[in-house]
């Protein structure tokens, strides 16, 4: 990792914001940090070139949009009616609030990678190290690992269960075998495609699969409403469960861990804010299309995933096939971001290892990552409880708490206006309360699931 610049050598936070984010004028830069040389050259960030100048070799805004939506709008979508069942109708407001908070912190975290005006930090881990040294680095690695390994675990748990339910009349194969089959299929693009730019095509199909899933779930919930409308009762707000509801909903906006790599793959990095905003709005719209009809129809009995509540039939089979397709398409996108960080730390690159060794080492590392994910998925079969723990422990910290802490450390909180500080304070309180209380509740649920089984 790069050594932290001497405080006196850093330009002011106001200058960084003005020069890099709010001005279209070019800013001449020169990098004396050898750790970033290869990354900067690859992005076209050589000496005398604006850090946010056009990068002709990278992908367009549309590719970045689909990368964000594919990673963010994942299987957490299927847990949203359950989140409303836990928290009541106030969950819809929490959903919108979570989107706004996620947009804000997503903008802050990308500002942090350009904080010194001379180099571009390559990862969330480097931001943590530059801000708080080894403690920041360890914190990001811990929460990053829980998210980037935990989300594919959820994918495979869900896919294994749904495939078995779909095929058990014809093929008697256990959930665990199906999980390993999915892992094997995902391993192919995961090993062959090195960067997010290369997996962008998968993300486009992943978004299409998610849209189909959302459409089927919304329609089937609406059709089934007539069978439940006379018996279902709703809650405006269940205060005791709000932290857990916030934690679960936060999973639906957990893209911070890949934002650096998405921005790195963009041809026009100045468009980051616009791309992020539109991607989050698209995700929130799809979430509402699942959450509202699901809770309206099933009320407190809404399950996670909501597919379990839908009536049997052709539409449910289509939804099952779609979610499996999403798993196979979205998992490589998310896991590639984590693999890139591991490979960066282990100096696995063509420049340092050569073409042959780089390929061999990269394949071994990614197979190990896939093996760990598959193993955890087989050991933790409870999708909803695991989803809640993942959101509370990892997402609340990475999405809400750490970006603000890192930004304040690197830029200084005094340069913010009073209402920005109040807004940051609100985000921190929500994030920390949801992390602590939500994690406790989720751990209790997992303990109950393992020791007593499902109620």
XYZ file of C-alpha atoms in Angstrom:
455
model
C 0.000 0.000 0.000
C 1.063 3.548 -0.594
C 2.462 5.513 2.287
C 0.347 8.354 3.551
C 1.350 11.736 2.132
C 2.829 14.204 4.598
C 0.050 16.477 5.880
C 1.877 19.599 4.742
C 2.061 18.298 1.198
C -1.684 17.902 0.834
C -3.735 20.599 -0.799
C -6.817 21.821 1.008
C -10.103 19.954 0.838
C -11.751 22.976 -0.766
C -9.168 23.004 -3.539
C -9.606 19.272 -4.150
C -13.380 19.564 -4.382
C -13.176 22.645 -6.572
C -10.508 21.394 -8.934
C -11.601 17.806 -9.277
C -15.354 17.691 -8.821
C -16.835 21.071 -9.514
C -14.697 22.419 -12.308
C -14.393 21.367 -15.922
C -10.937 22.881 -16.226
C -7.925 20.589 -16.486
C -5.736 20.102 -13.454
C -2.101 19.233 -14.050
C -0.878 16.533 -11.742
C 2.283 14.603 -11.188
C 2.555 11.359 -9.263
C 5.504 10.454 -7.120
C 3.812 7.356 -5.703
C 5.220 4.288 -7.388
C 2.468 2.059 -6.026
C -0.091 3.829 -8.205
C 2.035 4.236 -11.341
C 0.710 1.153 -13.156
C -2.894 1.907 -12.196
C -2.594 5.555 -13.213
C -0.952 4.753 -16.539
C -3.647 2.210 -17.319
C -6.299 4.876 -16.726
C -4.438 7.481 -18.724
C -3.451 9.397 -15.606
C 0.143 10.172 -16.552
C 1.930 13.336 -15.570
C 0.287 16.540 -16.720
C -3.137 14.971 -17.290
C -6.316 15.761 -15.369
C -7.192 12.926 -13.005
C -10.779 13.020 -14.265
C -10.001 13.474 -17.938
C -11.562 11.162 -20.514
C -10.156 7.618 -20.489
C -10.527 6.401 -24.079
C -9.749 2.754 -23.298
C -12.514 2.413 -20.682
C -16.251 1.756 -20.940
C -19.088 4.245 -21.272
C -21.648 5.537 -18.805
C -24.189 2.893 -19.813
C -21.796 0.091 -18.895
C -21.150 1.730 -15.526
C -24.908 2.128 -14.973
C -25.528 -1.560 -15.611
C -22.576 -2.606 -13.447
C -24.007 -0.657 -10.508
C -27.585 -1.843 -10.983
C -26.522 -5.471 -11.484
C -24.556 -5.520 -8.241
C -26.929 -3.378 -6.173
C -30.307 -4.723 -7.342
C -29.599 -8.303 -6.362
C -31.282 -10.979 -4.310
C -31.815 -8.466 -1.515
C -34.812 -7.397 -3.597
C -36.596 -10.582 -2.587
C -36.244 -9.767 1.107
C -37.920 -6.357 0.949
C -41.524 -7.491 1.662
C -40.114 -9.307 4.709
C -38.417 -6.061 5.772
C -41.768 -4.283 5.616
C -43.318 -7.156 7.553
C -40.714 -6.571 10.249
C -40.970 -2.779 10.344
C -44.386 -1.891 8.906
C -45.277 0.596 6.168
C -42.607 2.951 7.440
C -40.233 0.622 5.610
C -41.178 2.325 2.337
C -39.887 5.600 3.744
C -36.773 3.821 5.014
C -36.233 2.476 1.503
C -36.255 5.976 -0.005
C -34.132 7.353 2.835
C -31.611 4.529 2.361
C -31.368 5.389 -1.327
C -30.665 9.053 -0.595
C -28.088 8.222 2.073
C -26.405 5.701 -0.220
C -26.154 8.215 -3.063
C -24.595 10.768 -0.736
C -22.001 8.410 0.749
C -21.301 6.922 -2.687
C -20.336 10.392 -3.906
C -18.194 11.011 -0.816
C -16.264 7.765 -1.140
C -15.324 8.486 -4.754
C -14.158 11.965 -3.738
C -11.877 10.264 -1.230
C -9.951 8.367 -3.903
C -8.791 11.721 -5.336
C -8.286 13.448 -1.996
C -4.648 14.531 -2.434
C -5.032 15.850 -5.987
C -1.960 13.934 -7.205
C -2.898 10.265 -7.429
C -5.969 8.102 -7.612
C -6.358 5.630 -4.767
C -7.188 2.222 -6.151
C -9.540 0.758 -3.566
C -11.685 1.160 -0.468
C -8.846 -0.447 1.493
C -6.394 2.258 0.421
C -8.862 4.956 1.445
C -9.076 3.371 4.885
C -5.302 3.207 5.167
C -4.792 6.802 4.047
C -7.425 7.960 6.552
C -6.658 5.904 9.669
C -3.576 3.850 8.882
C -3.536 0.152 9.728
C -6.746 0.354 11.762
C -8.646 1.784 8.788
C -7.166 -0.838 6.488
C -8.154 -3.721 8.770
C -11.661 -2.329 9.306
C -12.324 -2.050 5.582
C -10.924 -5.505 4.879
C -13.116 -7.019 7.585
C -16.363 -5.408 6.467
C -15.469 -5.678 2.782
C -14.863 -9.403 3.114
C -18.149 -9.908 4.949
C -20.033 -8.182 2.128
C -18.259 -9.407 -0.988
C -18.137 -12.998 0.204
C -21.463 -12.838 2.025
C -23.554 -11.605 -0.897
C -22.533 -14.471 -3.232
C -23.207 -16.832 -0.314
C -26.780 -15.523 -0.248
C -26.988 -15.922 -4.004
C -25.950 -19.565 -3.848
C -28.123 -20.403 -0.831
C -31.139 -19.050 -2.653
C -30.288 -20.597 -6.008
C -29.589 -24.023 -4.502
C -32.885 -24.040 -2.640
C -34.926 -22.810 -5.599
C -33.319 -25.131 -8.150
C -33.933 -28.125 -5.911
C -37.583 -27.112 -5.509
C -37.886 -26.710 -9.265
C -36.277 -30.035 -10.193
C -36.998 -32.378 -7.288
C -39.860 -34.046 -9.168
C -37.384 -35.181 -11.813
C -33.917 -35.105 -10.210
C -33.226 -35.998 -6.583
C -30.222 -33.747 -5.895
C -29.654 -31.951 -2.600
C -29.393 -28.199 -2.096
C -25.664 -28.475 -1.386
C -24.970 -30.239 -4.667
C -26.871 -27.556 -6.557
C -24.895 -24.877 -4.708
C -21.620 -26.435 -5.886
C -22.975 -26.752 -9.424
C -23.789 -23.015 -9.398
C -20.328 -22.282 -8.012
C -18.792 -24.279 -10.855
C -20.758 -22.394 -13.489
C -19.918 -19.007 -11.967
C -16.238 -19.969 -11.721
C -15.891 -19.968 -15.506
C -16.477 -16.228 -16.141
C -14.973 -15.386 -12.758
C -11.634 -16.894 -13.785
C -11.674 -15.903 -17.447
C -12.766 -12.272 -17.088
C -10.173 -10.214 -15.265
C -11.748 -6.776 -14.722
C -15.178 -5.171 -14.371
C -14.874 -3.788 -17.872
C -14.770 -7.348 -19.189
C -17.763 -8.500 -17.130
C -19.929 -5.516 -18.078
C -21.802 -7.612 -20.650
C -22.804 -10.025 -17.886
C -24.105 -7.095 -15.865
C -26.437 -6.047 -18.682
C -28.036 -9.488 -18.774
C -28.068 -9.501 -14.973
C -30.117 -6.314 -14.923
C -32.540 -7.767 -17.458
C -32.908 -10.894 -15.297
C -33.581 -8.745 -12.230
C -36.189 -6.696 -14.112
C -37.992 -9.891 -15.168
C -37.890 -11.158 -11.588
C -39.313 -7.893 -10.286
C -42.085 -7.933 -12.884
C -43.122 -11.520 -12.141
C -43.064 -10.976 -8.376
C -45.097 -7.779 -8.614
C -47.737 -9.270 -10.896
C -48.100 -12.519 -8.945
C -48.389 -10.651 -5.630
C -51.054 -8.371 -7.086
C -53.005 -11.306 -8.532
C -52.868 -13.158 -5.199
C -54.066 -10.092 -3.270
C -57.727 -11.069 -3.574
C -57.044 -14.268 -1.626
C -55.586 -12.418 1.363
C -57.165 -8.955 1.495
C -59.804 -9.909 4.086
C -57.376 -11.508 6.537
C -54.192 -9.444 6.354
C -53.505 -6.720 8.916
C -50.787 -4.101 8.544
C -48.632 -2.049 10.882
C -47.678 1.553 10.287
C -44.436 1.102 12.230
C -42.960 -1.537 14.533
C -40.387 0.489 16.434
C -38.622 -2.484 18.025
C -37.795 -3.976 14.634
C -36.775 -0.779 12.847
C -32.988 -1.288 13.253
C -33.251 -4.782 11.785
C -35.472 -3.468 8.984
C -32.939 -0.726 8.197
C -30.132 -3.292 8.232
C -31.970 -5.616 5.865
C -32.929 -2.798 3.510
C -29.336 -1.550 3.507
C -28.304 -4.766 1.748
C -30.289 -3.502 -1.219
C -27.923 -0.543 -1.642
C -24.656 -2.289 -0.880
C -22.572 -1.227 -3.843
C -19.885 0.875 -2.164
C -17.393 -1.964 -2.225
C -17.327 -2.010 -6.033
C -17.781 1.691 -6.770
C -14.027 2.319 -7.080
C -13.725 -0.364 -9.726
C -16.830 0.803 -11.572
C -15.519 4.384 -11.606
C -12.130 3.069 -12.698
C -13.788 1.390 -15.682
C -15.586 4.583 -16.800
C -14.490 6.512 -19.857
C -15.975 9.719 -18.450
C -15.282 9.728 -14.694
C -16.785 13.211 -14.268
C -20.159 11.611 -14.955
C -19.901 9.446 -11.826
C -22.410 11.415 -9.736
C -25.006 11.396 -12.492
C -24.572 7.688 -13.245
C -24.793 6.782 -9.554
C -27.935 8.830 -8.976
C -29.782 7.325 -11.932
C -28.655 3.806 -11.028
C -29.884 4.211 -7.434
C -33.212 5.626 -8.589
C -33.664 2.676 -10.953
C -32.866 0.243 -8.138
C -35.229 1.960 -5.704
C -38.020 1.894 -8.274
C -37.584 -1.852 -8.783
C -37.474 -2.389 -5.022
C -40.749 -0.543 -4.515
C -42.354 -2.687 -7.214
C -41.561 -5.768 -5.129
C -41.857 -4.447 -1.579
C -45.240 -2.696 -1.760
C -47.291 -5.408 -3.551
C -45.572 -8.117 -1.493
C -46.400 -6.557 1.863
C -49.837 -5.416 0.684
C -50.748 -8.987 -0.217
C -49.071 -11.029 2.536
C -48.666 -8.514 5.352
C -46.765 -9.840 8.392
C -46.643 -13.298 6.766
C -44.405 -12.111 3.919
C -41.364 -14.359 3.732
C -37.765 -13.862 2.677
C -37.327 -14.624 -0.137
C -40.806 -13.540 -1.231
C -40.851 -16.327 -3.821
C -41.817 -18.680 -0.976
C -45.050 -16.728 -0.482
C -46.080 -16.714 -4.140
C -48.615 -19.297 -5.317
C -47.341 -22.339 -7.159
C -47.537 -22.150 -10.923
C -45.767 -21.248 -14.127
C -45.022 -17.680 -13.018
C -43.234 -18.866 -9.905
C -41.144 -21.226 -12.005
C -40.239 -18.337 -14.289
C -39.237 -16.291 -11.247
C -37.119 -19.177 -9.954
C -35.338 -19.595 -13.263
C -34.801 -15.834 -13.412
C -33.246 -15.598 -9.951
C -30.899 -18.445 -10.801
C -29.912 -16.596 -13.972
C -29.290 -13.482 -11.910
C -27.040 -15.451 -9.560
C -24.959 -16.757 -12.432
C -24.641 -13.279 -13.948
C -24.287 -11.010 -10.906
C -21.974 -13.091 -8.728
C -18.943 -12.726 -11.073
C -19.397 -8.938 -11.132
C -19.382 -8.649 -7.345
C -16.670 -11.228 -6.711
C -14.356 -9.740 -9.347
C -14.099 -6.520 -7.328
C -12.951 -8.488 -4.277
C -10.551 -10.617 -6.305
C -8.950 -7.501 -7.765
C -8.171 -6.252 -4.255
C -6.671 -9.583 -3.201
C -4.586 -9.725 -6.385
C -3.431 -6.150 -5.858
C -2.252 -6.955 -2.338
C -0.498 -10.133 -3.523
C 1.126 -8.261 -6.443
C -0.506 -10.554 -8.989
C -0.113 -8.581 -12.205
C 1.419 -9.107 -15.630
C 4.055 -6.457 -14.918
C 5.216 -8.179 -11.726
C 4.604 -11.866 -12.457
C 4.651 -12.197 -16.217
C 1.768 -13.385 -18.401
C 1.897 -17.094 -17.519
C 2.434 -16.794 -13.764
C -0.130 -14.011 -13.495
C -2.743 -16.247 -15.104
C -1.844 -19.224 -12.894
C -1.801 -17.247 -9.636
C -5.005 -15.400 -10.524
C -6.788 -18.673 -11.294
C -5.662 -20.241 -8.005
C -6.721 -17.207 -5.945
C -10.146 -17.034 -7.570
C -10.755 -20.762 -7.185
C -9.953 -20.462 -3.483
C -12.364 -17.532 -3.146
C -15.081 -19.518 -4.907
C -14.413 -22.528 -2.693
C -14.771 -20.437 0.472
C -18.039 -18.918 -0.776
C -19.471 -22.315 -1.709
C -18.441 -23.823 1.624
C -20.118 -21.067 3.643
C -23.270 -21.330 1.514
C -23.505 -25.034 2.356
C -23.039 -24.417 6.090
C -25.518 -21.505 6.451
C -28.837 -22.497 4.877
C -30.965 -19.700 6.363
C -31.347 -16.990 3.738
C -33.358 -14.413 5.669
C -31.320 -14.480 8.895
C -28.063 -14.411 6.993
C -29.331 -11.503 4.901
C -30.141 -9.538 8.049
C -26.747 -10.199 9.623
C -24.938 -9.275 6.420
C -26.797 -5.991 6.155
C -26.363 -5.078 9.801
C -22.709 -5.975 10.235
C -21.177 -5.150 6.899
C -23.386 -2.904 4.829
C -24.318 -0.422 7.547
C -20.635 0.230 8.200
C -19.393 0.271 4.607
C -22.308 2.229 3.181
C -23.177 4.694 5.932
C -20.477 4.998 8.602
C -17.029 4.547 7.059
C -17.442 6.876 4.027
C -18.279 9.801 6.305
C -15.490 8.970 8.747
C -12.945 8.671 5.954
C -14.122 11.875 4.267
C -13.908 13.858 7.502
C -10.427 12.527 8.171
C -9.074 13.180 4.670
C -10.808 16.495 3.949
C -11.759 17.839 7.378
C -15.288 18.272 8.681
C -14.943 22.033 9.180
C -15.211 22.696 5.436
C -18.776 21.339 5.461
C -21.773 23.611 5.966
C -23.827 23.144 9.113
C -26.689 21.363 7.366
C -24.242 18.935 5.749
C -22.847 18.129 9.182
C -26.359 17.569 10.521
C -27.114 15.284 7.576
C -23.890 13.347 8.143
C -24.761 13.046 11.830
C -28.170 11.584 10.979
C -26.557 9.034 8.659
C -23.994 8.066 11.307
C -26.630 7.580 14.017
C -28.834 5.477 11.732
C -25.882 3.432 10.505
C -24.404 2.728 13.954
C -27.725 1.913 15.642
C -28.716 -0.377 12.793
C -25.317 -2.063 12.871
C -25.342 -2.778 16.612
C -28.995 -3.583 17.266
C -29.535 -5.222 13.880
C -26.492 -7.483 14.318
C -27.658 -8.583 17.780
C -31.133 -9.430 16.492
C -29.776 -11.226 13.432
C -27.346 -13.301 15.521
C -30.193 -14.274 17.843
C -32.258 -15.355 14.827
C -29.384 -17.426 13.426
C -28.803 -19.052 16.810
C -32.481 -19.939 17.007
C -32.439 -21.327 13.464
C -29.443 -23.575 14.149
C -30.491 -24.766 17.610
C -34.283 -24.942 17.392
C -35.012 -24.957 13.682
C -37.585 -22.787 11.989
C -40.578 -21.850 14.183
